[in-house]
């Protein structure tokens, strides 16, 4: 039997979830426990998205709930590092010229709930910025997002820039977004393309195992 | 005049449809450059009309789902195309003459007057040189342009909400509209002052000067673009869209609440989402009718966004998205129009649901949906179109394009009711790949 907080979050009962957290905190329960339950709920949400019974509304609402719960917990918790063991590091961003962020944010979200440390560089990210981030963060995976077909060229030039910087060997690259397919993967020189956010998780997990 | 309007009102939906198709096939006021051009026009229009009506045409028609590609092909950046209207118009004329698809790549829908948007201080989009690079197109600026607590205002009085709250928020030039008060103010003598006073407020004049200047800029744009469309018609190219509308859910989700806000509303404000979609459905029809005449081209372009696979569950689609969209579709059919639905992304999990429509009265342009499944489902009640991948156009070879088109013609094109086209909006391609699409329809698409 799951905790009522987990039930409320997975059941998309935002008000109930926040009320339960308030009550737990008023009863003096450990904020760390609340955080763990919330993360448990997020894991279930991620699983249901993966199996195709949850969609964007559920991902977005559970993300909102987690943000609000974290806000309630913050004043009661000493600054604590996220203690979950990380499966690996991912650098993520929407490529130059493209400002779409919804798909990228979803990928960041599901990678995070699946235990990856995600560095999100944002939108309209230049080749140089990706190169710098890969050099500094040394991620196992670089995830390039783009919705427009102009992203095909920016993805290609980003991967070329990695090669020129001598960083291509050390990182596996996946592309994702509206029009990405095998033809674009070959064109850009990426290692994989993803049709949905879960493809990025599978790719990242697979990469972790290989390296 | 009165008699004409009355007689139109008395026509049945089928008679209205017939009148629109007759005017489309035999356009008044078009002077064809030659008898051959006229014959080509009629053959093309008949071919497309046959496909729309689920008859078998002489061959598979070929259309051009174009974004920035025609201007890119002509060597122009999106920035240049949005600022030098003459060059943009010329690019479209040359593009159509070169590629010779059945349906005109229409500059009205894809070239835009950049300076008019500058003058409008428009915030809903970024455009080349104004938020996006000069070599990139315009892109939507995702935000909550309507707050969740404003649903009631939208539902009670959509036009008032637009003039007093929404337009001032999305456009600097409209800002003063929020000061102008209610349209009801000008009633009876003692109250008229309420209506007049606000017009003297500082800033109102400037607001209007910006709007007038934007309007003049649109005039300059139209002065370049419309003659190009006329030239292309005289050459024998057909237009397919007489107007545009939106799914109520997208109208709210795209332009008012933003993707994130709208999808959260499915849990936070589900009743209001439904009420707003219901309220807007007849207005989405009237929006199109306002500008329509009996000879308006029958196709009405409806781009679909937030109902695609992945955006929401099938149950959410059936509850929140489809019922009000269906009302808009049926309302337009009632007026003799043929709604043209552009299902961007994937629509596989919606194919059964959307079959609940009268036969042969809609067109569905699919992007990455499985076309064999589309043919078996919605293809039995509506013309289907599209599905040549943008990636193939950009990075494939003509041989790959031809093979892909052959497969489409054999499956989706079986017995008619299919139009060959790109699945997504084409911004970039190798010209030989675009040529291969047109050639495939002409060589492999003969019935």
XYZ file of C-alpha atoms in Angstrom:
658
model
C 0.000 0.000 0.000
C 1.599 3.218 -1.123
C 1.712 6.289 1.079
C -1.224 8.694 0.615
C 1.180 11.348 -0.655
C 2.381 9.025 -3.413
C -1.240 8.159 -4.246
C -2.236 11.813 -4.401
C 0.691 12.758 -6.648
C 0.285 9.804 -8.986
C -3.490 10.413 -8.995
C -2.805 14.011 -10.141
C -4.549 15.422 -7.034
C -2.461 18.548 -6.689
C -4.392 20.161 -3.834
C -4.518 16.904 -1.866
C -0.802 16.343 -2.318
C 0.057 19.806 -1.024
C -2.370 19.461 1.905
C -0.831 16.095 2.858
C 2.661 17.604 2.782
C 1.512 20.518 4.967
C -0.037 18.104 7.453
C 3.052 15.883 7.546
C 5.245 18.879 8.228
C 2.872 20.196 10.912
C 2.982 16.791 12.591
C 6.745 17.161 12.657
C 7.568 14.450 10.175
C 10.994 14.440 8.590
C 11.148 16.666 5.464
C 13.608 14.163 4.026
C 10.869 11.515 4.223
C 8.489 13.829 2.340
C 11.077 14.369 -0.341
C 11.683 10.648 -0.723
C 7.941 9.962 -1.073
C 7.703 12.693 -3.699
C 10.573 11.177 -5.613
C 8.915 7.768 -5.364
C 5.786 9.290 -6.902
C 7.816 10.906 -9.680
C 9.398 7.567 -10.479
C 5.920 6.015 -10.883
C 4.855 8.938 -13.091
C 7.955 8.378 -15.235
C 7.198 4.648 -15.478
C 3.614 5.313 -16.552
C 4.809 7.791 -19.163
C 7.209 5.117 -20.372
C 4.469 2.490 -20.662
C 2.179 4.956 -22.445
C -0.567 5.545 -19.913
C 0.633 9.030 -18.900
C 1.214 11.916 -21.297
C 2.413 15.524 -21.221
C -0.313 16.838 -18.863
C 0.675 14.308 -16.193
C 4.408 14.979 -16.613
C 3.864 18.704 -16.399
C 1.505 18.567 -13.418
C 3.694 16.181 -11.425
C 6.653 18.473 -12.130
C 4.613 21.407 -10.808
C 3.674 19.454 -7.674
C 7.286 18.539 -7.017
C 8.353 22.160 -7.416
C 5.712 23.340 -4.934
C 6.543 20.582 -2.437
C 10.232 21.433 -2.676
C 9.248 25.040 -1.925
C 7.440 23.930 1.248
C 10.347 21.772 2.347
C 13.119 24.224 1.652
C 12.817 26.380 4.804
C 12.809 23.214 6.958
C 15.721 21.457 5.394
C 19.360 22.321 5.641
C 20.832 22.575 2.190
C 21.212 18.948 1.277
C 22.751 17.558 -1.782
C 20.600 15.151 -3.758
C 21.754 11.873 -2.242
C 20.401 9.598 -4.962
C 23.107 7.694 -6.741
C 23.492 9.032 -10.271
C 23.617 6.721 -13.263
C 25.567 9.207 -15.338
C 25.809 12.760 -16.634
C 23.854 14.184 -19.557
C 24.273 17.562 -21.235
C 21.077 18.697 -22.959
C 20.039 21.658 -25.074
C 18.037 22.933 -28.066
C 20.432 23.683 -30.920
C 21.297 27.039 -32.498
C 18.484 28.915 -34.215
C 15.730 26.902 -32.543
C 13.881 28.138 -29.470
C 11.538 25.198 -28.827
C 11.826 23.922 -25.289
C 8.861 21.682 -24.441
C 10.340 18.492 -25.861
C 13.741 19.266 -24.384
C 12.238 19.912 -20.945
C 10.381 16.599 -21.023
C 13.590 14.769 -21.908
C 15.383 16.519 -19.024
C 12.568 15.568 -16.685
C 12.468 11.858 -17.525
C 16.264 11.600 -17.463
C 16.257 13.214 -14.021
C 13.590 10.913 -12.552
C 15.482 7.982 -14.005
C 18.554 8.955 -12.028
C 20.729 10.954 -14.422
C 22.462 14.215 -13.586
C 21.197 16.581 -16.268
C 22.824 19.856 -17.308
C 20.267 21.775 -19.349
C 21.897 24.498 -21.467
C 18.550 25.921 -22.586
C 17.450 26.946 -26.096
C 19.249 28.399 -29.136
C 22.521 26.941 -27.816
C 25.586 27.673 -29.941
C 28.099 25.066 -31.017
C 30.747 26.679 -28.777
C 28.500 26.507 -25.741
C 27.893 22.781 -26.267
C 31.631 22.190 -26.722
C 32.458 24.086 -23.533
C 29.828 22.197 -21.558
C 31.039 18.818 -22.823
C 34.615 19.767 -21.969
C 33.695 20.908 -18.468
C 30.979 18.445 -17.487
C 32.430 15.398 -19.274
C 28.993 13.824 -19.794
C 28.526 10.283 -21.067
C 25.644 11.551 -23.210
C 24.988 14.722 -25.180
C 21.315 15.156 -26.080
C 20.539 17.656 -28.871
C 16.974 18.837 -29.273
C 15.380 20.625 -32.225
C 11.929 21.009 -33.716
C 12.622 22.855 -36.949
C 14.417 21.433 -39.941
C 17.022 24.162 -39.586
C 18.008 22.158 -36.513
C 19.338 19.441 -38.867
C 22.198 21.746 -39.881
C 22.819 23.048 -36.365
C 22.998 19.497 -35.009
C 25.471 18.546 -37.718
C 27.655 21.584 -37.039
C 27.510 20.968 -33.269
C 28.753 17.409 -33.715
C 31.449 18.638 -36.120
C 32.513 21.203 -33.531
C 32.876 18.404 -30.970
C 35.077 16.522 -33.415
C 37.257 19.561 -34.040
C 37.638 20.016 -30.293
C 38.694 16.371 -29.971
C 35.721 15.595 -27.726
C 33.588 13.432 -30.003
C 35.139 10.117 -28.943
C 34.316 10.580 -25.282
C 30.589 11.265 -25.624
C 27.618 9.536 -27.193
C 25.229 11.847 -28.986
C 21.466 11.450 -29.361
C 19.214 13.812 -31.319
C 15.504 14.260 -30.771
C 12.555 16.439 -31.746
C 9.762 16.795 -34.287
C 11.331 15.530 -37.499
C 14.273 13.416 -36.341
C 14.704 10.019 -37.942
C 17.420 7.678 -39.257
C 18.037 9.907 -42.294
C 18.733 12.889 -40.053
C 20.843 10.778 -37.686
C 23.126 9.822 -40.569
C 23.187 13.386 -41.867
C 24.194 14.864 -38.509
C 26.615 12.112 -37.480
C 24.771 11.419 -34.216
C 24.877 7.986 -32.584
C 21.112 7.692 -32.221
C 17.832 9.530 -32.687
C 14.856 9.420 -30.343
C 11.192 9.415 -31.342
C 10.165 10.227 -27.785
C 11.652 11.135 -24.423
C 11.922 7.537 -23.281
C 14.305 6.808 -26.162
C 16.738 9.228 -24.511
C 16.480 7.315 -21.211
C 17.026 3.954 -22.898
C 19.993 5.390 -24.793
C 21.520 6.936 -21.667
C 21.086 3.729 -19.671
C 22.607 1.705 -22.460
C 25.548 4.095 -22.735
C 26.131 3.849 -18.987
C 26.343 0.071 -19.242
C 28.738 0.135 -22.167
C 31.192 2.634 -20.696
C -27.823 42.411 -53.431
C -30.418 41.351 -50.886
C -31.756 38.719 -53.248
C -28.305 37.201 -53.794
C -27.575 36.960 -50.070
C -31.011 35.501 -49.423
C -30.737 32.923 -52.149
C -27.322 31.859 -50.801
C -28.841 31.486 -47.336
C -31.571 29.287 -48.783
C -29.137 26.828 -50.373
C -28.552 23.443 -48.758
C -25.009 22.657 -47.558
C -24.532 20.407 -50.601
C -25.698 23.167 -52.967
C -23.378 25.650 -51.291
C -20.535 23.180 -51.664
C -21.370 22.708 -55.336
C -21.387 26.476 -55.906
C -18.000 26.875 -54.242
C -16.471 24.030 -56.260
C -17.975 25.429 -59.486
C -16.405 28.843 -58.859
C -13.126 27.204 -57.931
C -13.019 25.132 -61.115
C -14.193 28.042 -63.282
C -12.669 31.111 -61.594
C -14.112 34.456 -62.595
C -11.733 37.227 -63.557
C -8.681 35.065 -64.206
C -7.150 35.815 -67.582
C -5.154 32.753 -68.520
C -1.973 33.326 -70.471
C -2.998 30.692 -73.020
C -5.700 28.111 -73.693
C -3.174 25.519 -72.507
C -2.797 27.329 -69.185
C -6.573 27.339 -68.776
C -6.770 23.639 -69.595
C -3.958 22.949 -67.107
C -5.775 24.939 -64.410
C -8.991 22.985 -64.949
C -7.219 19.644 -65.058
C -5.420 20.445 -61.806
C -8.509 21.721 -60.013
C -10.546 18.720 -61.205
C -7.786 16.339 -60.101
C -7.667 17.822 -56.597
C -11.472 18.127 -56.332
C -11.800 14.459 -57.344
C -9.348 13.441 -54.637
C -11.196 15.592 -52.064
C -14.496 13.934 -53.015
C -12.960 10.425 -52.817
C -13.307 9.901 -56.552
C -10.410 8.458 -58.541
C -8.663 11.298 -60.439
C -6.628 10.836 -63.647
C -3.543 10.633 -61.464
C -2.370 11.334 -57.910
C -2.280 15.126 -57.446
C 0.883 16.642 -56.004
C 0.924 19.548 -53.585
C 3.640 21.602 -51.894
C 3.484 21.942 -48.103
C 5.924 24.834 -48.054
C 7.525 26.823 -45.293
C 10.639 28.851 -46.115
C 11.861 26.552 -48.863
C 10.617 28.549 -51.892
C 12.512 31.648 -50.780
C 15.549 29.605 -49.700
C 15.565 27.959 -53.146
C 15.644 31.452 -54.660
C 18.621 32.352 -52.470
C 16.781 34.566 -49.981
C 17.000 34.374 -46.200
C 13.759 34.465 -44.191
C 14.776 37.977 -43.123
C 15.084 39.176 -46.727
C 11.788 37.513 -47.652
C 10.019 39.283 -44.777
C 11.447 42.679 -45.713
C 11.735 42.741 -49.499
C 8.246 41.760 -50.628
C 9.022 42.120 -54.320
C 11.875 39.625 -54.066
C 9.692 37.228 -52.074
C 6.899 37.436 -54.648
C 9.345 36.876 -57.500
C 10.829 33.862 -55.667
C 7.397 32.227 -55.457
C 6.626 32.834 -59.122
C 9.933 31.311 -60.174
C 9.606 28.448 -57.687
C 6.174 27.370 -58.921
C 7.147 27.675 -62.573
C 10.219 25.557 -61.954
C 8.695 22.719 -59.904
C 5.239 22.546 -61.554
C 3.244 20.867 -58.793
C -0.535 20.838 -59.193
C -1.189 23.050 -56.187
C 0.447 26.461 -56.007
C 3.036 27.050 -53.301
C 1.146 30.112 -52.114
C 3.072 33.192 -50.944
C 0.005 34.575 -49.139
C 0.378 31.953 -46.448
C 4.140 31.941 -46.003
C 5.576 35.365 -46.717
C 4.931 37.940 -44.041
C 5.428 41.697 -43.817
C 8.222 41.927 -41.222
C 7.948 45.689 -40.706
C 4.217 45.408 -39.939
C 5.028 43.073 -37.063
C 7.767 45.473 -35.932
C 5.240 48.331 -35.924
C 2.687 46.218 -34.113
C 5.316 45.440 -31.444
C 3.949 41.931 -31.683
C 4.951 39.673 -28.796
C 3.372 36.335 -29.708
C 6.183 35.467 -32.107
C 9.870 36.003 -32.619
C 10.789 36.601 -36.235
C 14.009 36.903 -38.236
C 15.979 39.890 -37.031
C 13.582 40.255 -34.114
C 14.303 37.447 -31.660
C 15.461 34.790 -34.120
C 18.535 34.914 -36.397
C 18.081 36.352 -39.897
C 18.540 32.910 -41.416
C 15.840 31.325 -39.207
C 12.093 31.640 -39.557
C 9.542 32.983 -37.091
C 8.929 30.989 -33.940
C 6.227 31.113 -31.339
C 6.958 32.765 -28.029
C 5.488 30.290 -25.512
C 3.895 32.097 -22.583
C 0.680 32.383 -20.576
C -0.850 35.191 -22.639
C -4.133 34.583 -20.825
C -4.024 33.960 -17.066
C -5.944 30.991 -15.650
C -8.287 33.323 -13.752
C -9.295 34.985 -17.042
C -11.235 32.009 -18.429
C -14.492 33.515 -17.150
C -13.943 36.778 -19.015
C -13.095 34.858 -22.200
C -16.184 32.667 -21.873
C -18.591 35.480 -20.993
C -17.435 37.988 -23.594
C -14.652 36.778 -25.901
C -14.499 39.914 -28.042
C -14.344 42.217 -25.020
C -11.632 40.035 -23.520
C -9.645 40.288 -26.737
C -9.916 44.069 -27.108
C -9.529 45.082 -23.486
C -7.063 42.482 -22.194
C -5.528 40.145 -24.744
C -4.576 42.382 -27.694
C -3.018 45.047 -25.407
C -0.970 42.260 -23.847
C 0.367 40.699 -27.048
C 0.976 43.912 -28.983
C 2.496 47.233 -27.971
C 0.423 49.055 -30.585
C -2.797 47.779 -29.018
C -1.794 48.718 -25.466
C -4.109 51.749 -25.270
C -7.143 49.604 -26.091
C -7.221 48.574 -22.441
C -8.094 52.209 -21.572
C -10.937 52.604 -24.035
C -13.741 51.183 -21.946
C -16.708 49.126 -23.027
C -18.400 49.063 -26.423
C -21.641 49.643 -24.480
C -20.501 53.073 -23.289
C -22.005 54.995 -26.179
C -25.637 54.735 -25.103
C -27.992 57.661 -24.562
C -26.864 61.244 -24.196
C -25.594 61.585 -20.621
C -23.509 58.441 -20.897
C -21.838 59.120 -24.237
C -19.035 61.011 -22.506
C -17.819 57.701 -21.045
C -17.243 56.462 -24.547
C -15.561 59.600 -25.881
C -13.358 60.706 -22.987
C -10.796 57.883 -23.068
C -9.964 58.574 -26.726
C -8.216 61.808 -25.681
C -5.932 59.995 -23.221
C -2.216 60.317 -23.875
C -0.929 57.464 -25.963
C -4.150 56.625 -27.781
C -3.178 58.649 -30.834
C 0.261 57.012 -30.946
C -1.355 53.602 -30.649
C -3.520 54.318 -33.660
C -0.661 55.779 -35.643
C 1.248 52.515 -35.177
C -1.770 50.495 -36.281
C -2.304 52.702 -39.340
C 1.370 52.359 -40.261
C 1.185 48.569 -39.819
C -1.909 48.490 -42.020
C -0.105 50.504 -44.703
C 2.825 48.124 -44.531
C 0.454 45.191 -45.053
C -0.850 47.126 -48.058
C 2.669 47.341 -49.469
C 3.149 43.620 -48.894
C -0.189 42.753 -50.514
C 0.714 45.034 -53.435
C 3.657 42.765 -54.158
C 2.270 39.364 -53.183
C -1.276 39.387 -54.601
C -0.195 40.145 -58.187
C 2.226 37.196 -57.941
C -0.669 34.928 -56.990
C -2.618 36.338 -59.936
C 0.303 35.661 -62.270
C 0.532 32.086 -61.059
C -3.216 31.534 -61.488
C -2.980 32.879 -65.039
C -0.196 30.351 -65.573
C -2.564 27.550 -64.513
C -1.682 26.987 -60.851
C -4.532 26.458 -58.410
C -4.979 27.800 -54.893
C -6.576 25.457 -52.372
C -7.337 27.573 -49.331
C -10.074 30.168 -49.074
C -9.402 30.855 -45.415
C -8.237 29.426 -42.136
C -9.612 28.482 -38.760
C -8.479 26.703 -35.614
C -9.492 23.896 -33.306
C -10.895 25.661 -30.220
C -8.474 23.740 -27.983
C -5.530 24.991 -30.068
C -6.903 28.524 -30.262
C -6.728 28.606 -26.469
C -3.641 26.422 -26.102
C -1.510 27.986 -28.848
C -2.279 31.655 -28.454
C -3.839 32.199 -25.033
C -2.705 29.774 -22.352
C 0.446 28.329 -23.979
C 1.170 24.616 -24.212
C 2.162 24.224 -20.592
C -0.684 26.291 -19.156
C -3.286 24.568 -21.302
C -2.131 21.045 -20.470
C -2.041 21.849 -16.742
C -5.573 23.235 -17.065
C -6.804 19.743 -18.006
C -6.358 18.936 -14.294
C -6.675 22.357 -12.684
C -9.600 23.854 -14.627
C -11.169 21.039 -16.679
C -14.704 22.509 -16.632
C -13.446 25.894 -17.794
C -11.412 24.344 -20.610
C -14.530 22.541 -21.835
C -16.735 25.610 -21.453
C -14.243 27.804 -23.314
C -13.876 25.284 -26.180
C -17.662 25.091 -26.465
C -17.975 28.863 -26.425
C -15.360 29.305 -29.125
C -16.491 26.547 -31.515
C -19.216 28.585 -33.286
C -16.938 31.640 -33.253
C -14.223 29.665 -35.053
C -16.771 29.074 -37.842
C -18.040 32.671 -37.883
C -14.435 33.928 -37.981
C -14.044 32.218 -41.373
C -17.513 33.157 -42.642
C -16.973 36.863 -41.963
C -14.526 37.131 -44.837
C -16.177 34.571 -47.103
C -18.242 35.125 -50.231
C -20.099 32.470 -52.235
C -17.064 32.173 -54.518
C -14.513 31.719 -51.727
C -12.270 28.709 -52.443
C -13.698 25.716 -50.543
C -10.613 24.552 -48.612
C -10.253 25.973 -45.097
C -6.839 25.442 -43.544
C -6.922 24.213 -39.934
C -3.488 23.494 -38.452
C -3.747 21.020 -35.571
C -1.231 21.163 -32.754
C -1.967 20.028 -29.234
C -4.092 17.000 -30.030
C -1.244 14.992 -31.606
C -0.064 11.657 -30.184
C 1.934 12.167 -27.003
C 0.433 15.546 -26.145
C -2.494 13.925 -24.360
C -4.086 10.527 -23.817
C -6.708 9.150 -26.209
C -9.331 9.721 -23.486
C -8.225 13.342 -23.040
C -8.315 13.811 -26.827
C -11.872 12.501 -26.956
C -12.960 14.674 -24.038
C -11.122 17.951 -24.463
C -9.921 18.224 -28.049
C -12.128 16.445 -30.540
C -15.747 17.405 -29.700
C -15.280 21.163 -30.237
C -13.012 20.624 -33.262
C -15.698 18.383 -34.759
C -18.245 21.178 -34.247
C -16.013 23.596 -36.161
C -15.531 21.064 -38.977
C -19.278 20.381 -39.246
C -20.082 24.096 -39.074
C -17.768 24.787 -42.017
C -19.137 21.838 -44.017
C -22.614 23.256 -43.407
C -21.460 26.389 -45.294
C -20.151 24.395 -48.243
C -16.494 24.430 -47.171
C -13.997 21.566 -47.149
C -12.002 21.732 -43.900
C -8.328 20.950 -44.571
C -6.783 19.590 -41.388
C -3.019 19.609 -41.035
C -2.208 16.911 -38.461
C 1.418 17.739 -37.683
C 3.457 15.192 -35.744
C 1.828 11.781 -35.304
C -1.894 11.050 -35.244
C -1.925 7.239 -35.038
C -3.932 6.967 -31.827
C -6.589 9.407 -33.112
C -7.368 7.781 -36.465
C -10.455 5.884 -35.334
C -11.891 8.835 -33.404
C -11.653 11.304 -36.300
C -13.588 8.971 -38.625
C -16.809 10.319 -37.112
C -17.304 12.774 -39.993
C -19.454 12.949 -43.135
C -17.835 11.167 -46.074
C -15.794 13.082 -48.645
C -16.070 16.451 -46.931
C -12.654 16.893 -45.285
C -8.956 16.587 -46.156
C -6.309 15.357 -43.711
C -2.673 16.276 -44.277
C -0.561 13.860 -42.261
C 3.019 14.375 -41.178
C 4.493 11.197 -39.631
C 1.338 9.122 -39.235
C 1.433 5.574 -40.665
C -0.276 6.131 -44.031
C -1.351 2.521 -44.552
C -3.312 2.727 -41.286
C -4.560 6.192 -42.188
C -5.870 4.830 -45.494
C -7.736 1.990 -43.739
C -9.373 4.340 -41.240
C -9.883 8.033 -41.964
C -8.953 7.351 -45.608
C -12.324 5.632 -46.002
C -14.193 8.837 -45.138
C -11.781 11.575 -46.170
C -9.039 12.465 -48.624
C -5.594 12.020 -47.094
C -2.440 13.878 -48.044
C 1.250 14.141 -47.226
C 3.805 12.063 -45.351
C 6.963 12.556 -47.475
C 9.492 13.115 -44.628
C 11.227 16.478 -44.326
C 14.376 14.604 -43.379
C 14.368 12.794 -46.729
C 13.948 16.083 -48.601
C 16.843 17.598 -46.669
C 19.303 14.722 -46.482
C 18.071 11.913 -48.747
C 18.718 11.107 -52.408
C 16.218 11.405 -55.297
C 16.191 7.591 -55.512
C 15.156 7.326 -51.856
C 12.488 9.985 -52.383
C 11.112 8.177 -55.438
C 10.994 4.858 -53.579
C 9.177 6.477 -50.661
C 6.659 8.164 -52.982
C 6.053 4.909 -54.871
C 5.134 3.206 -51.622
C 2.810 6.072 -50.680
C 1.097 6.051 -54.070
C 0.552 2.288 -53.842
C -0.866 2.296 -50.304
C -2.327 5.703 -49.490
C -3.065 6.391 -53.141
C -4.970 3.193 -53.864
C -8.230 4.009 -55.751
C -7.852 7.779 -55.286
C -8.527 10.000 -52.302
C -4.837 10.802 -51.804
C -2.602 13.792 -52.564
C 1.177 13.444 -52.582
C 2.900 16.059 -50.417
C 5.498 16.634 -47.741
C 4.344 15.692 -44.263
C 5.751 18.730 -42.525
C 6.305 22.313 -43.563
C 9.354 22.362 -45.821
C 12.049 24.889 -44.914
C 15.073 23.264 -46.488
C 15.712 20.612 -49.142
C 17.861 19.538 -52.031
C 16.020 20.778 -55.148
C 16.426 17.400 -56.870
C 14.487 15.782 -54.011
C 11.581 18.200 -54.429
C 11.666 17.559 -58.168
C 11.558 13.818 -57.448
C 8.314 14.194 -55.475
C 6.569 16.013 -58.349
C 7.945 13.553 -60.884
C 6.744 10.579 -58.803
C 3.150 11.818 -58.897
C 3.295 12.398 -62.643
C 5.147 9.191 -63.564
C 3.995 6.706 -60.940
C 0.651 8.146 -59.882
C -1.405 7.598 -63.031
C -4.582 5.612 -62.318
